[in-house]
Amino acid sequence: MSQLSDREKLVASRIAYEAQWYDRAIFTLSKVGYLNDVDLRFPLAFADEITHSSGIYKINPAWAFAIARRESSFMADANSPAGAKGLMQVMPATAKHLQKRKVTNKRLMNAKDNIKLGTKYLKRLLDRHDGNQVLATAAYNAGPYRVRSWLKGLEPMPADIWIETIPYKETREYVKSVMAYQEIYQIKVGQDVSLFDQIFTMSIAQ
């Protein structure tokens, strides 16, 4: 791939996309610096599974798409150094807690099962934070207990300001990315409401 010209890499990314190798298409476009093709960079990958599971757990499917895009670029067999598995990078311990039993790596690497677990966990985090999606997104990355510690003694502040004060740079950038990705996916799935408008009127408090 490194020996290809930029034009050849763009062609390769299109071929990867059509073969449903979404992560390869995304990474190739990023290397080339070609950021204008929204369809290739933000595919509606695993749309049936994500839409179905999001409906079951009553969460915004655009949010689930954004999480999967940020976590793995839709790589079903993604495996992080920290041990997170699959499309939505679910930790084995989290899966066990959600299912009340051990979940095999085979299931975690199965896209359909992983999406079920990931969306179920998003719903649990959303409920824990009274429907505040910014906090739930931060908790998906940093863990609910760490987010709770950040909120301790916090006076109410606008959500966009709170995001900038997140102590962990990784989580701060993660939340920004997911929110930006969700705005794109809301357009792609036909939602008219702007997530950014909601964030600008949202307050964060203990």
Coordinates of C-alpha atoms in Angstrom, one line a residue:
M1 CA 0.0 0.0 0.0
S2 CA 2.9 2.4 0.8
Q3 CA 4.1 2.1 -2.8
L4 CA 0.8 3.2 -4.3
S5 CA 0.1 6.8 -5.5
D6 CA -2.5 8.8 -3.7
R7 CA -4.9 8.3 -6.6
E8 CA -4.3 4.5 -6.4
K9 CA -5.0 4.6 -2.7
L10 CA -8.3 6.4 -3.3
V11 CA -9.2 3.6 -5.7
A12 CA -8.1 1.0 -3.2
S13 CA -10.3 2.6 -0.5
R14 CA -13.3 2.4 -2.8
I15 CA -12.6 -1.3 -3.5
A16 CA -12.2 -1.9 0.3
Y17 CA -15.5 -0.1 1.0
E18 CA -17.4 -2.2 -1.7
A19 CA -15.9 -5.3 -0.2
Q20 CA -17.2 -4.2 3.2
W21 CA -13.7 -3.8 4.6
Y22 CA -14.8 -0.5 6.1
D23 CA -11.8 -0.1 8.4
R24 CA -9.3 -0.4 5.6
A25 CA -11.2 2.2 3.5
I26 CA -11.3 4.6 6.5
F27 CA -7.6 4.2 7.3
T28 CA -6.6 4.6 3.7
L29 CA -8.5 7.8 3.2
S30 CA -7.0 9.1 6.4
K31 CA -3.5 8.4 5.3
V32 CA -4.1 10.2 2.0
G33 CA -5.7 13.1 3.8
Y34 CA -8.9 12.8 1.6
L35 CA -11.7 13.8 4.0
N36 CA -14.4 14.8 1.6
D37 CA -16.0 11.4 0.9
V38 CA -18.5 11.2 3.8
D39 CA -20.0 7.9 2.5
L40 CA -16.6 6.1 2.6
R41 CA -15.4 7.7 5.8
F42 CA -18.7 7.2 7.7
P43 CA -20.4 4.1 6.3
L44 CA -23.7 2.8 7.5
A45 CA -22.0 -0.4 8.3
F46 CA -23.9 -3.2 10.0
A47 CA -26.9 -1.0 9.6
D48 CA -29.5 -3.7 10.2
E49 CA -27.8 -4.9 13.4
I50 CA -27.2 -1.5 14.8
T51 CA -30.6 -0.2 14.0
H52 CA -32.3 -3.3 15.5
S53 CA -30.3 -3.3 18.7
S54 CA -30.7 0.5 19.1
G55 CA -34.4 0.0 18.8
I56 CA -34.5 -2.7 21.4
Y57 CA -32.6 -0.6 24.0
K58 CA -34.2 2.7 22.9
I59 CA -31.1 4.6 22.1
N60 CA -30.3 6.8 19.1
P61 CA -28.9 4.6 16.4
A62 CA -26.7 7.5 15.1
W63 CA -25.0 7.4 18.5
A64 CA -24.4 3.7 18.2
F65 CA -23.0 4.2 14.7
A66 CA -20.7 6.9 16.0
I67 CA -19.4 4.8 18.9
A68 CA -18.7 1.9 16.6
R69 CA -17.0 4.2 14.1
R70 CA -14.8 5.7 16.8
E71 CA -14.0 2.4 18.6
S72 CA -13.1 0.2 15.7
S73 CA -13.9 1.8 12.4
F74 CA -16.3 -1.1 12.1
M75 CA -13.6 -3.8 12.4
A76 CA -15.6 -6.8 13.7
D77 CA -12.5 -8.6 15.0
A78 CA -10.8 -5.5 16.5
N79 CA -8.7 -6.4 19.6
S80 CA -7.2 -3.6 21.7
P81 CA -4.1 -3.8 23.9
A82 CA -6.3 -3.2 26.9
G83 CA -8.4 -6.3 26.0
A84 CA -11.5 -4.7 24.5
K85 CA -13.1 -6.8 21.9
G86 CA -14.9 -6.4 18.6
L87 CA -16.9 -3.8 16.8
M88 CA -17.9 -1.7 19.8
Q89 CA -14.8 -2.7 21.8
V90 CA -16.6 -4.3 24.7
M91 CA -14.4 -5.4 27.6
P92 CA -14.9 -9.1 28.7
A93 CA -15.6 -8.0 32.2
T94 CA -18.3 -5.6 31.0
A95 CA -19.9 -8.3 28.9
K96 CA -19.9 -10.6 31.9
H97 CA -21.5 -8.0 34.0
L98 CA -24.2 -7.3 31.4
Q99 CA -25.0 -10.9 30.7
K100 CA -24.5 -12.2 34.3
R101 CA -22.2 -14.9 32.9
K102 CA -19.0 -15.2 31.0
V103 CA -19.1 -14.3 27.3
T104 CA -16.7 -16.1 25.1
N105 CA -14.2 -14.3 22.9
K106 CA -15.9 -15.9 19.9
R107 CA -19.2 -14.1 20.8
L108 CA -17.4 -10.8 21.5
M109 CA -15.8 -11.0 18.0
N110 CA -19.2 -11.7 16.4
A111 CA -20.5 -8.4 15.1
K112 CA -24.2 -9.1 15.9
D113 CA -23.5 -10.2 19.4
N114 CA -21.0 -7.4 20.0
I115 CA -23.5 -4.8 18.8
K116 CA -26.1 -6.2 21.2
L117 CA -23.7 -5.9 24.1
G118 CA -22.4 -2.5 23.1
T119 CA -25.9 -1.0 22.7
K120 CA -27.1 -2.6 25.9
Y121 CA -24.1 -1.0 27.8
L122 CA -24.8 2.4 26.2
K123 CA -28.4 2.2 27.4
R124 CA -27.2 1.3 30.9
L125 CA -24.8 4.2 31.0
L126 CA -27.5 6.6 29.6
D127 CA -29.9 5.6 32.3
R128 CA -27.2 5.9 35.0
H129 CA -26.6 9.5 33.9
D130 CA -30.3 10.5 33.6
G131 CA -30.3 10.5 29.8
N132 CA -27.2 12.7 29.5
Q133 CA -25.5 11.4 26.4
V134 CA -22.3 13.4 26.9
L135 CA -21.7 11.8 30.3
A136 CA -22.7 8.4 29.0
T137 CA -20.2 8.7 26.1
A138 CA -17.4 9.8 28.5
A139 CA -18.3 6.8 30.7
Y140 CA -18.1 4.4 27.7
N141 CA -14.5 5.4 27.3
A142 CA -13.2 6.2 30.8
G143 CA -15.6 4.0 32.9
P144 CA -18.6 5.1 34.9
Y145 CA -16.7 5.3 38.2
R146 CA -14.1 7.7 36.8
V147 CA -16.8 9.9 35.4
R148 CA -18.6 9.9 38.7
S149 CA -15.4 11.1 40.4
W150 CA -15.1 14.0 37.9
L151 CA -18.7 15.1 38.8
K152 CA -18.2 15.0 42.5
G153 CA -18.9 18.5 43.9
L154 CA -19.3 19.9 40.4
E155 CA -21.4 23.1 40.1
P156 CA -23.7 23.1 37.1
M157 CA -21.9 24.2 33.9
P158 CA -22.7 24.1 30.1
A159 CA -22.0 20.7 28.6
D160 CA -19.6 22.1 25.9
I161 CA -17.5 23.7 28.7
W162 CA -17.5 20.5 30.8
I163 CA -16.2 18.5 27.8
E164 CA -13.2 20.8 27.6
T165 CA -12.5 20.3 31.3
I166 CA -12.4 16.5 31.2
P167 CA -9.1 15.6 32.9
Y168 CA -8.1 12.8 30.5
K169 CA -7.1 14.0 27.1
E170 CA -8.1 10.6 25.6
T171 CA -11.6 10.9 26.9
R172 CA -11.9 14.5 26.1
E173 CA -11.0 13.9 22.4
Y174 CA -13.1 10.7 22.4
V175 CA -16.2 12.6 23.4
K176 CA -15.6 15.3 20.8
S177 CA -15.1 12.7 18.1
V178 CA -18.2 10.7 19.0
M179 CA -20.3 13.9 19.1
A180 CA -19.0 15.0 15.7
Y181 CA -19.5 11.6 14.2
Q182 CA -23.0 11.4 15.6
E183 CA -23.9 14.7 14.0
I184 CA -22.9 13.2 10.6
Y185 CA -24.7 9.9 11.2
Q186 CA -27.9 11.8 12.3
I187 CA -27.9 13.4 8.8
K188 CA -27.2 10.0 7.1
V189 CA -30.1 8.3 8.9
G190 CA -32.5 11.2 8.2
Q191 CA -32.7 12.9 11.6
D192 CA -33.4 16.6 11.5
V193 CA -32.4 17.6 15.0
S194 CA -28.8 18.9 15.5
L195 CA -26.9 17.2 18.3
F196 CA -24.7 20.3 18.7
D197 CA -27.8 22.5 19.3
Q198 CA -28.8 20.1 22.1
I199 CA -25.3 20.1 23.6
F200 CA -25.2 23.9 23.7
T201 CA -28.3 24.0 25.8
M202 CA -27.3 21.0 28.0
S203 CA -26.0 21.4 31.6
I204 CA -23.6 19.1 33.4
A205 CA -23.9 18.7 37.2
Q206 CA -23.2 16.2 40.0

